[in-house]
Coordinates of C-alpha atoms in Angstrom, one line a residue:
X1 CA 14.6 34.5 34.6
X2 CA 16.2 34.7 38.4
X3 CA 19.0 37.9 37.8
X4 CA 22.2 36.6 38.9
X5 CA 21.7 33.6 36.1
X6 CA 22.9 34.0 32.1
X7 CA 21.9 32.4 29.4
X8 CA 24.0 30.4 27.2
X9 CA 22.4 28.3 24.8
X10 CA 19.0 26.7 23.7
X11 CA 18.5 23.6 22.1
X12 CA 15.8 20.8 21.2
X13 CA 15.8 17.7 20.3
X14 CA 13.8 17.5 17.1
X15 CA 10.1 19.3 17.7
X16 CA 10.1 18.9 21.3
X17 CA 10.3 21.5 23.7
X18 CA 13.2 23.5 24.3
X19 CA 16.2 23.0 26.9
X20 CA 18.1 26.5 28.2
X21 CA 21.8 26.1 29.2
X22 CA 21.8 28.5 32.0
X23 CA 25.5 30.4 33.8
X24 CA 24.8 30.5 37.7
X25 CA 27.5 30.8 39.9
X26 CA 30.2 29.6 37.6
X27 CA 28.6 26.2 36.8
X28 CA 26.2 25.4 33.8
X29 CA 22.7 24.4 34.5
X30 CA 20.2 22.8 32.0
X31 CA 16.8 23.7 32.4
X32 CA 13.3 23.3 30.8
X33 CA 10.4 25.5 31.6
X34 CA 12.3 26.5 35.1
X35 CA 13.0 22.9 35.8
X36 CA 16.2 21.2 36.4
X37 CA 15.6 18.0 35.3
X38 CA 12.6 15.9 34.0
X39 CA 9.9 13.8 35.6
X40 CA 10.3 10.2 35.7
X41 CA 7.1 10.2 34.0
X42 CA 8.5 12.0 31.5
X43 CA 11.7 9.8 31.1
X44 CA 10.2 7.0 30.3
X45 CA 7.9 8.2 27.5
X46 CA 10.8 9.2 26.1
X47 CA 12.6 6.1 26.2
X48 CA 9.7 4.7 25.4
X49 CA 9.5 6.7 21.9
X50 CA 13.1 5.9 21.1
X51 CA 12.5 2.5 21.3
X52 CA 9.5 1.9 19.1
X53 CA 9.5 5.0 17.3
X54 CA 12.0 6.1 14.6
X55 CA 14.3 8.8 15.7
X56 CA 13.0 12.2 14.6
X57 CA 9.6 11.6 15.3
X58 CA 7.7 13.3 13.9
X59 CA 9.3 14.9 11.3
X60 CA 11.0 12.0 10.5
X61 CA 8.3 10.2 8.7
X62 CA 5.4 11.0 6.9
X63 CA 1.5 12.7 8.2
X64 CA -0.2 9.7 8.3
X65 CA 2.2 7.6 10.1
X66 CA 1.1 7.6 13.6
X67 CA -3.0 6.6 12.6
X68 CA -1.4 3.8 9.9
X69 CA 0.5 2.6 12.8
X70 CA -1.9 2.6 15.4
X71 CA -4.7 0.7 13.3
X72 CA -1.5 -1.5 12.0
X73 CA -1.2 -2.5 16.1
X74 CA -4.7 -2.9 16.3
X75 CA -4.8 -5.3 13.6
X76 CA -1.5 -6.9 14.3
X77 CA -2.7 -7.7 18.0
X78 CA -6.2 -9.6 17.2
X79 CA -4.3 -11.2 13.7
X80 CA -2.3 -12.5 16.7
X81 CA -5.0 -14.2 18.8
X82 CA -6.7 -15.9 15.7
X83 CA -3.5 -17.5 15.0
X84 CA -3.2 -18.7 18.4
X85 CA -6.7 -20.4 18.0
X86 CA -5.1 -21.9 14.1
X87 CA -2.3 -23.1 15.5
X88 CA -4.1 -24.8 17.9
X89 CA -6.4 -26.1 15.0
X90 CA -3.3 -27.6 13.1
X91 CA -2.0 -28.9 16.0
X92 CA -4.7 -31.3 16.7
X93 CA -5.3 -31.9 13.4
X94 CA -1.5 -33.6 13.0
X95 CA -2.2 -35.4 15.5
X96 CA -1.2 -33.9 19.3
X97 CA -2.7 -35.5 22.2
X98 CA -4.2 -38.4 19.6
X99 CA -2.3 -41.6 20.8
X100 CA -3.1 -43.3 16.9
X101 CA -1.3 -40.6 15.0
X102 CA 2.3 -41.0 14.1
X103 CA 5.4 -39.0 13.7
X104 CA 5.8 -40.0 10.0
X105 CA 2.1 -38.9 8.8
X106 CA 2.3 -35.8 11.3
X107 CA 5.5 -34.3 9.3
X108 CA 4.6 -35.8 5.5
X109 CA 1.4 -33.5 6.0
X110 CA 3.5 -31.0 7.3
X111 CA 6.0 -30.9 4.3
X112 CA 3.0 -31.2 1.9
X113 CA 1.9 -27.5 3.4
X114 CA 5.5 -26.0 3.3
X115 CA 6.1 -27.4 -0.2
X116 CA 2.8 -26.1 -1.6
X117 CA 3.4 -22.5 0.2
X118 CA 6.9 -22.2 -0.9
X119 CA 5.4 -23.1 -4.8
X120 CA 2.4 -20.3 -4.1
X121 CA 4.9 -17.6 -3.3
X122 CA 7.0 -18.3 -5.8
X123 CA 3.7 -18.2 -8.8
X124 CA 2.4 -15.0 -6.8
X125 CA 5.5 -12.9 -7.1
X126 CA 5.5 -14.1 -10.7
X127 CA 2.2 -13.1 -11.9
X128 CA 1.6 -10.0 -9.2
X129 CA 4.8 -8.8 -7.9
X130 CA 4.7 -5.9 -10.4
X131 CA 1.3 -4.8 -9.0
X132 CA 2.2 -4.5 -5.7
X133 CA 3.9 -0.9 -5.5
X134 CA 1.4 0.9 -7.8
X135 CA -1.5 -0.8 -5.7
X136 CA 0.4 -1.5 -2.4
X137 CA -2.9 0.0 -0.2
X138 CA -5.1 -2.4 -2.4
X139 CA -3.0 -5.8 -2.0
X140 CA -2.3 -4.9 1.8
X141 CA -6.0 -5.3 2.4
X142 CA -6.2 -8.4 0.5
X143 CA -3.3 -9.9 2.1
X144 CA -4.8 -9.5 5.3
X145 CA -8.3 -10.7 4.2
X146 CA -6.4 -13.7 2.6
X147 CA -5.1 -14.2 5.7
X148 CA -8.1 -14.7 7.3
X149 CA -9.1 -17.1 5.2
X150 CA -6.6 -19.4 5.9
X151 CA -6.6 -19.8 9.5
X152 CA -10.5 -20.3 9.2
X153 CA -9.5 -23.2 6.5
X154 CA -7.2 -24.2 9.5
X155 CA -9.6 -24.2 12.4
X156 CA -12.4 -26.0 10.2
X157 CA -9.7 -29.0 9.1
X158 CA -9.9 -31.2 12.1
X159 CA -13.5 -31.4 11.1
X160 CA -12.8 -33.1 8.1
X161 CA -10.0 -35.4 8.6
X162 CA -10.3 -37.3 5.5
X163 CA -9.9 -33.9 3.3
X164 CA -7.7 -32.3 6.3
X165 CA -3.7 -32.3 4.3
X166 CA -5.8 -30.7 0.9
X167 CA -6.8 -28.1 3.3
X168 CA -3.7 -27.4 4.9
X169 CA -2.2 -27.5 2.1
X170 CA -4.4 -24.4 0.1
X171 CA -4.1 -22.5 4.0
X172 CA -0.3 -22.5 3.0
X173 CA -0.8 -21.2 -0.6
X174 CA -3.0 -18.3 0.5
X175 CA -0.6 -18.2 3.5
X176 CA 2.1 -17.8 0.9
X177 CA 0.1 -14.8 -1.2
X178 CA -0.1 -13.1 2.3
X179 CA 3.8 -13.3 2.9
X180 CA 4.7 -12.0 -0.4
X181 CA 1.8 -9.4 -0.8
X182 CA 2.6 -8.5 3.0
X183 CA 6.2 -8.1 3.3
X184 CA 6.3 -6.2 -0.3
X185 CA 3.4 -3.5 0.6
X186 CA 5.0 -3.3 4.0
X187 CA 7.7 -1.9 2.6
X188 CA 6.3 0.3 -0.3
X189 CA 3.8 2.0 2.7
X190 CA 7.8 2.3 4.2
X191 CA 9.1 4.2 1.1
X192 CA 5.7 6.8 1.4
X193 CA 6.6 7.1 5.6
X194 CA 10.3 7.9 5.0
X195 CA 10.9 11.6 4.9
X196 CA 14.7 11.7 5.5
X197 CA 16.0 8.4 3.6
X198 CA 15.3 6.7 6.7
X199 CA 13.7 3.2 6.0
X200 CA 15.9 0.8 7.9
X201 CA 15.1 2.6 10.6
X202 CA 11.4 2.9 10.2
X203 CA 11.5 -0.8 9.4
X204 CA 13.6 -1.9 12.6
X205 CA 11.0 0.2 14.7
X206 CA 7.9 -1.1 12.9
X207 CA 9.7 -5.0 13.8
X208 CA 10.0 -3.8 17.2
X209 CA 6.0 -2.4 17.4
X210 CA 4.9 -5.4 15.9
X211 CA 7.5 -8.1 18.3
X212 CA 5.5 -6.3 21.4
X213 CA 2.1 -6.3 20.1
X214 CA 2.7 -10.3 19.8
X215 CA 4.7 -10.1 23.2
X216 CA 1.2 -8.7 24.4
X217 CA -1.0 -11.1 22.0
X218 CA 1.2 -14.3 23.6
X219 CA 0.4 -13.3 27.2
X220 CA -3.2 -12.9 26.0
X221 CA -3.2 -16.5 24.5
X222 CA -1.8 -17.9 27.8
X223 CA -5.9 -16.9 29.1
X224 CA -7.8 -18.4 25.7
X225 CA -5.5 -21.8 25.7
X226 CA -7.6 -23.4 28.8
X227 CA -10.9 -21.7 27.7
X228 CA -10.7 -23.1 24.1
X229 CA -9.4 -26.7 24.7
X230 CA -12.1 -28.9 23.4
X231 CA -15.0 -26.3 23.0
X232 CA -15.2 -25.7 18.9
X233 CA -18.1 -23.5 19.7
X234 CA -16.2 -20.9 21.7
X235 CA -13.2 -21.4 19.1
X236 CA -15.3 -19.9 16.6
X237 CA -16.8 -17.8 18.2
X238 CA -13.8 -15.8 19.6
X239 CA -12.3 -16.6 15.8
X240 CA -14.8 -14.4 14.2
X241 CA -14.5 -11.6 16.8
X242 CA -10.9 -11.4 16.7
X243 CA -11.4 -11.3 12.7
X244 CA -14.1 -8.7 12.5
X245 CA -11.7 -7.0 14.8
X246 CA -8.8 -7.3 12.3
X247 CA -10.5 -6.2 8.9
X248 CA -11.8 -3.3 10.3
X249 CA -8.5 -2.2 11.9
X250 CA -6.9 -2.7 8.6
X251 CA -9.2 -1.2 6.3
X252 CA -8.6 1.7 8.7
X253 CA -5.2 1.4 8.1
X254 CA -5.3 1.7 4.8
X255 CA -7.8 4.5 4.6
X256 CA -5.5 6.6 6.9
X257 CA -2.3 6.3 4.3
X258 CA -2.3 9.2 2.2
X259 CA -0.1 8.5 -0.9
X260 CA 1.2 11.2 -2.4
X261 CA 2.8 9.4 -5.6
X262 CA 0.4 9.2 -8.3
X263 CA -1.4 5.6 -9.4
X264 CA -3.6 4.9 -11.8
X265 CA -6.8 4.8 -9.6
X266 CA -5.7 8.3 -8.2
X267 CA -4.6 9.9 -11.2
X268 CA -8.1 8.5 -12.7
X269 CA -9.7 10.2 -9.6
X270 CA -8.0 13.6 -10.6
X271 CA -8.8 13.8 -13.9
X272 CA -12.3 12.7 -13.4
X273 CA -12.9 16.0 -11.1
X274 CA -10.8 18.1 -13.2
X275 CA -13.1 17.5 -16.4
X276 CA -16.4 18.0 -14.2
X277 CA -15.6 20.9 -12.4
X278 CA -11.9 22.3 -12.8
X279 CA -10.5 21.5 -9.4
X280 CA -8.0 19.2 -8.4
X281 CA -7.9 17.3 -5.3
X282 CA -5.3 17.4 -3.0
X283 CA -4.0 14.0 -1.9
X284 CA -5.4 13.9 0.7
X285 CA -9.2 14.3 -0.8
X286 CA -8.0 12.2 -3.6
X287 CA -6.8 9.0 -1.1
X288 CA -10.2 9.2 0.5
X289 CA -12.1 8.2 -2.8
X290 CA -9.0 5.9 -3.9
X291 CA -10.7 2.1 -4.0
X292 CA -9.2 0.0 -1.6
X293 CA -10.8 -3.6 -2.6
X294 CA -13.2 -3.8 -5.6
X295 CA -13.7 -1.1 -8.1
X296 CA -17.6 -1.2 -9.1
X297 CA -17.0 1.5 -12.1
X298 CA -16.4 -1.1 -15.6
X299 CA -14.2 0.6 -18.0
X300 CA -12.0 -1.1 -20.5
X301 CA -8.6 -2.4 -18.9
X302 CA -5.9 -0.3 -19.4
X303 CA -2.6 -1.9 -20.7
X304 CA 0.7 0.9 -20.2
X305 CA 4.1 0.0 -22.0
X306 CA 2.7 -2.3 -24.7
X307 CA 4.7 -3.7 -27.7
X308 CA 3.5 -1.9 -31.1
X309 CA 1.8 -5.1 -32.6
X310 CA -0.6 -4.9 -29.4
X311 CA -1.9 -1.2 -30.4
X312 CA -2.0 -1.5 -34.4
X313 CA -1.9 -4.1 -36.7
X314 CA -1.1 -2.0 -40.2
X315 CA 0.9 1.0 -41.4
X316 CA -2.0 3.1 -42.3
X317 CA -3.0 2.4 -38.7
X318 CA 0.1 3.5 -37.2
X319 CA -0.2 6.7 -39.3
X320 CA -4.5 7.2 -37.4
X321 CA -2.4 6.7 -34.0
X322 CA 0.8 8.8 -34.1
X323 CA 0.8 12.9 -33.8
X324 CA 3.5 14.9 -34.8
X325 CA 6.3 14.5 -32.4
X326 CA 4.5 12.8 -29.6
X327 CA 5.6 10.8 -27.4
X328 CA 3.2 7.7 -27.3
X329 CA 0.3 6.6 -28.9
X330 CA -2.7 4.3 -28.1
X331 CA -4.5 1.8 -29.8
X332 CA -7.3 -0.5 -28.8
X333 CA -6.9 -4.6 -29.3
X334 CA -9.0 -7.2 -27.7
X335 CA -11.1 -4.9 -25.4
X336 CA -8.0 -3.3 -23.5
X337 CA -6.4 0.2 -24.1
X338 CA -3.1 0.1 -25.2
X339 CA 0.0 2.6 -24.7
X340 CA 2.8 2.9 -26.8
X341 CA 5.8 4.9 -25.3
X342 CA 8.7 6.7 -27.0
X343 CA 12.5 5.7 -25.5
X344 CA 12.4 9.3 -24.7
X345 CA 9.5 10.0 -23.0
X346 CA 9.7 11.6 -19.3
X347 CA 7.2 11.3 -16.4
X348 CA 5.2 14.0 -17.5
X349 CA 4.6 12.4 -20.5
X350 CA 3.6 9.0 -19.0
X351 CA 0.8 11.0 -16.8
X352 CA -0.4 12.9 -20.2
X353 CA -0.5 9.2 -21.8
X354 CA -2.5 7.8 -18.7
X355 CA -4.7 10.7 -18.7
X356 CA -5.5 10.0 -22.0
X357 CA -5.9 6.5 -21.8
X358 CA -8.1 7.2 -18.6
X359 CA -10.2 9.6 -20.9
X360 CA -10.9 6.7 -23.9
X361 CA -11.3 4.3 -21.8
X362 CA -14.4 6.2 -19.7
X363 CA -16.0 7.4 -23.0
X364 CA -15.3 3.8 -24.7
X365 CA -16.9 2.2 -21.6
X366 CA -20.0 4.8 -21.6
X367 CA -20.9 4.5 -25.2
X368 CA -20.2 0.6 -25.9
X369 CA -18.3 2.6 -29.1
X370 CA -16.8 0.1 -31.3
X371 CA -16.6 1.2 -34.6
X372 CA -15.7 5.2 -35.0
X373 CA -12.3 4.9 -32.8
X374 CA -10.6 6.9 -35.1
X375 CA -12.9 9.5 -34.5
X376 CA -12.7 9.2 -30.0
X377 CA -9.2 8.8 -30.0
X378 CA -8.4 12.2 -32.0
X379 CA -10.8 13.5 -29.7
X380 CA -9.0 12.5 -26.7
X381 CA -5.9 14.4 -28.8
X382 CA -8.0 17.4 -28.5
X383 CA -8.7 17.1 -25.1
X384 CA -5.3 17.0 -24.1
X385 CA -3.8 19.4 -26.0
X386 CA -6.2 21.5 -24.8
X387 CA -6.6 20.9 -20.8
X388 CA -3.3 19.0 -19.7
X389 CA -1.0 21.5 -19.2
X390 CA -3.7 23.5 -17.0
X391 CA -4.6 20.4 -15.4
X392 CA -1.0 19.3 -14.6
X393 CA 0.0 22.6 -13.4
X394 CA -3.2 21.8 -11.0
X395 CA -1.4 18.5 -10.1
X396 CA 1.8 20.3 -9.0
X397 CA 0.2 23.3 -7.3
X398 CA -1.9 20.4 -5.1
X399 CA 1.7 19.4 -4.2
X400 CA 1.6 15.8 -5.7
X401 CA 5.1 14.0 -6.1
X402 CA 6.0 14.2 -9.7
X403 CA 9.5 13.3 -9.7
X404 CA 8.0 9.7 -10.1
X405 CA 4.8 7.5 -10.7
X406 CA 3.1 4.3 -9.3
X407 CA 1.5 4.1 -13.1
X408 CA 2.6 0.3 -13.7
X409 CA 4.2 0.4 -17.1
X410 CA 5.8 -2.5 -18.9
X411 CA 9.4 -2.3 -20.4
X412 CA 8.3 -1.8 -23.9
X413 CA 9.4 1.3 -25.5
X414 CA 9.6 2.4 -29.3
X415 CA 11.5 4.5 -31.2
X416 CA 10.4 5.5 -34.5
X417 CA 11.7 6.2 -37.8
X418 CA 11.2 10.0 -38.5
X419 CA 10.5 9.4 -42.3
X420 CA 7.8 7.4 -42.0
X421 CA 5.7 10.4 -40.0

């Protein structure tokens, strides 16, 4: 530092590099590494972060944001071009540039589609919606792939005109599953990035990333328009490139997020490596394994939050499943698992019920073991009275988040009467 100058104050704007308020002469200078003022370079990658990224960067939001979003743009940008090419598709299909086509059949095939999509997304959020946060990395990938499917359906219907408003009209329904499982992933993955309650904000700058990658993906389009007219070889051609292109970016994607809430395909993961060797993963070991699509391994379905009747079917049954004061008990019906859970129950004991479930339904799966249940299920009592509380400790020394789980239960809870134990 040059003698005749003081220094006043330091400050930084989040992780960045410092700034040093500097007394010289009676007036206040501002410099950074001995410079007065930044590069022009340098101003606009900063304006450029506080555009599309979310103010704080990166401390802001979670590890894995910046390779999610990355693969996200990658994916976003060729999603783009293949629905320039369906568009197109549909387009012709309705009847553009075809001087026999009329108004009238153009928009009765185009109500058909909306009305079918708007029924889809309405049955989807019905019979999945409730999946969609505990397996949000899972339905994001099969979304996209869904996706996919449609705007092939869509490119291939001028083909068949005779069959072309039935195809249309199932483009719009798995059109409709990817909106629903789409948006609702998007923002459960925005829940995980948040670090400082800062979602809108994370949202509005993942809007903004995504309106440029299709600013980018338009201008593109402008080029393949002339090349594709009339030349259904090329259309597929550049179709399945642009769709390789997009599953691989997104599975990437979702490989890169690294949850650290606990589901029942991670908490499965944990306790499977726990009862082999006594470790426990960290999330970010245990995300790598986590099944993104189809899970090969067959165990018996697991059912959490069940009503009573679904578990036993008798009172000397109910007297087999219950221990002394715990809070939930399991049953097996109809080749599922079933959980039971006390009113009062907390998270822990929801992860000590899963485990267990987990546990029977591994050994049920491995043996074929009908008969003799009694027998596995006090077992699995044993087990867990004697590993969970080492193997939970594990879990919170791994630095899981155990103020809350992804573990899907249902609303059913049971309180019951302390004379009949």
């Amino acid at each position: 530092m040059e003698p005749n100058l003081e220094l006043l104050a330091t400050e930084r704007y989040g992780s960045g590099d410092p700034w040093r308020y500097l007394a010289k002469d009676g007036r206040m200078e501002r410099r950074k590494d001995g410079r007065e003022a930044e590069s022009r370079g340098n101003t606009l990658i900063t304006v450029f972060k506080s555009v599309f990224l979310p103010q704080g960067y990166p401390e802001s939001v979670s590890g894995d944001y910046l390779q999610y979003q990355f693969w996200d743009t990658v994916q976003a940008f060729s999603s783009s071009l293949s629905g320039t090419l369906a568009t197109q598709a549909s387009l012709k299909g309705v009847g553009v540039g075809n001087k026999e086509a009329t108004v009238a059949a153009a928009t009765v095939t185009w109500l058909l589609r909306d009305g079918t999509s708007m029924l889809g997304r309405i049955v989807f959020a019905w019979l999945k919606g409730n999946k969609l946060d505990s397996e949000a990395k899972k339905w994001r990938l099969v979304a996209d792939i869904l996706n996919d499917v449609a705007m092939f359906m869509e490119i291939l219907a001028p083909f068949y005109p005779s069959c072309f408003t039935w195809i249309v009209c199932t483009s719009g329904i798995f059109k409709s599953v990817v909106g629903v499982a789409g948006g609702a992933t998007r923002a459960a993955l925005t829940v995980h990035q948040a670090r400082r309650d800062n979602m809108a904000d994370i949202s509005a700058k993942d809007g903004s990333q995504e309106t440029l990658v299709n600013l980018a993906g338009l201008l593109v389009s402008l080029i393949l328009i002339p090349l594709v007219t009339d030349n259904p070889a090329l259309t597929l051609i550049l179709f399945f490139l642009f769709t390789a292109l997009h599953l691989f970016a997104n599975f990437k994607a979702v490989r890169s997020v690294v949850m650290e809430t606990l589901n029942q395909a991670r908490l499965a993961i944990l306790l499977r490596q726990f009862l082999r060797d006594g470790r426990v993963l960290t999330p970010l070991e245990a995300n790598r394994k986590e099944p993104v699509l189809l899970e090969f391994r067959k165990t018996l379905p697991i059912r959490l939050g069940v009503r009573l009747q679904e578990v036993v079917q008798s009172p000397e049954e109910l007297r087999l499943a219950m221990r002394k004061d715990a809070p939930f008990l399991l049953g097996i019906r109809n080749g599922c698992v079933g959980v039971c859970l006390a009113a009062h129950a907390d998270t822990r004991d929801e992860i000590k019920a899963m485990c267990q479930a987990i546990w029977l339904s591994d050994r049920l799966s491995a043996t074929g073991q009908k008969a003799g249940f009694e027998e596995t299920l006090h077992e699995s009592y044993k087990l867990m009275e004697a590993k969970f509380a080492q193997f939970y400790k594990g879990v919170e020394a791994a630095r899981w988040d155990l103020t809350r789980t992804m573990l899907d239960w249902d609303e059913w809870r049971l309180e019951w009467n302390p004379k009949f134990r």
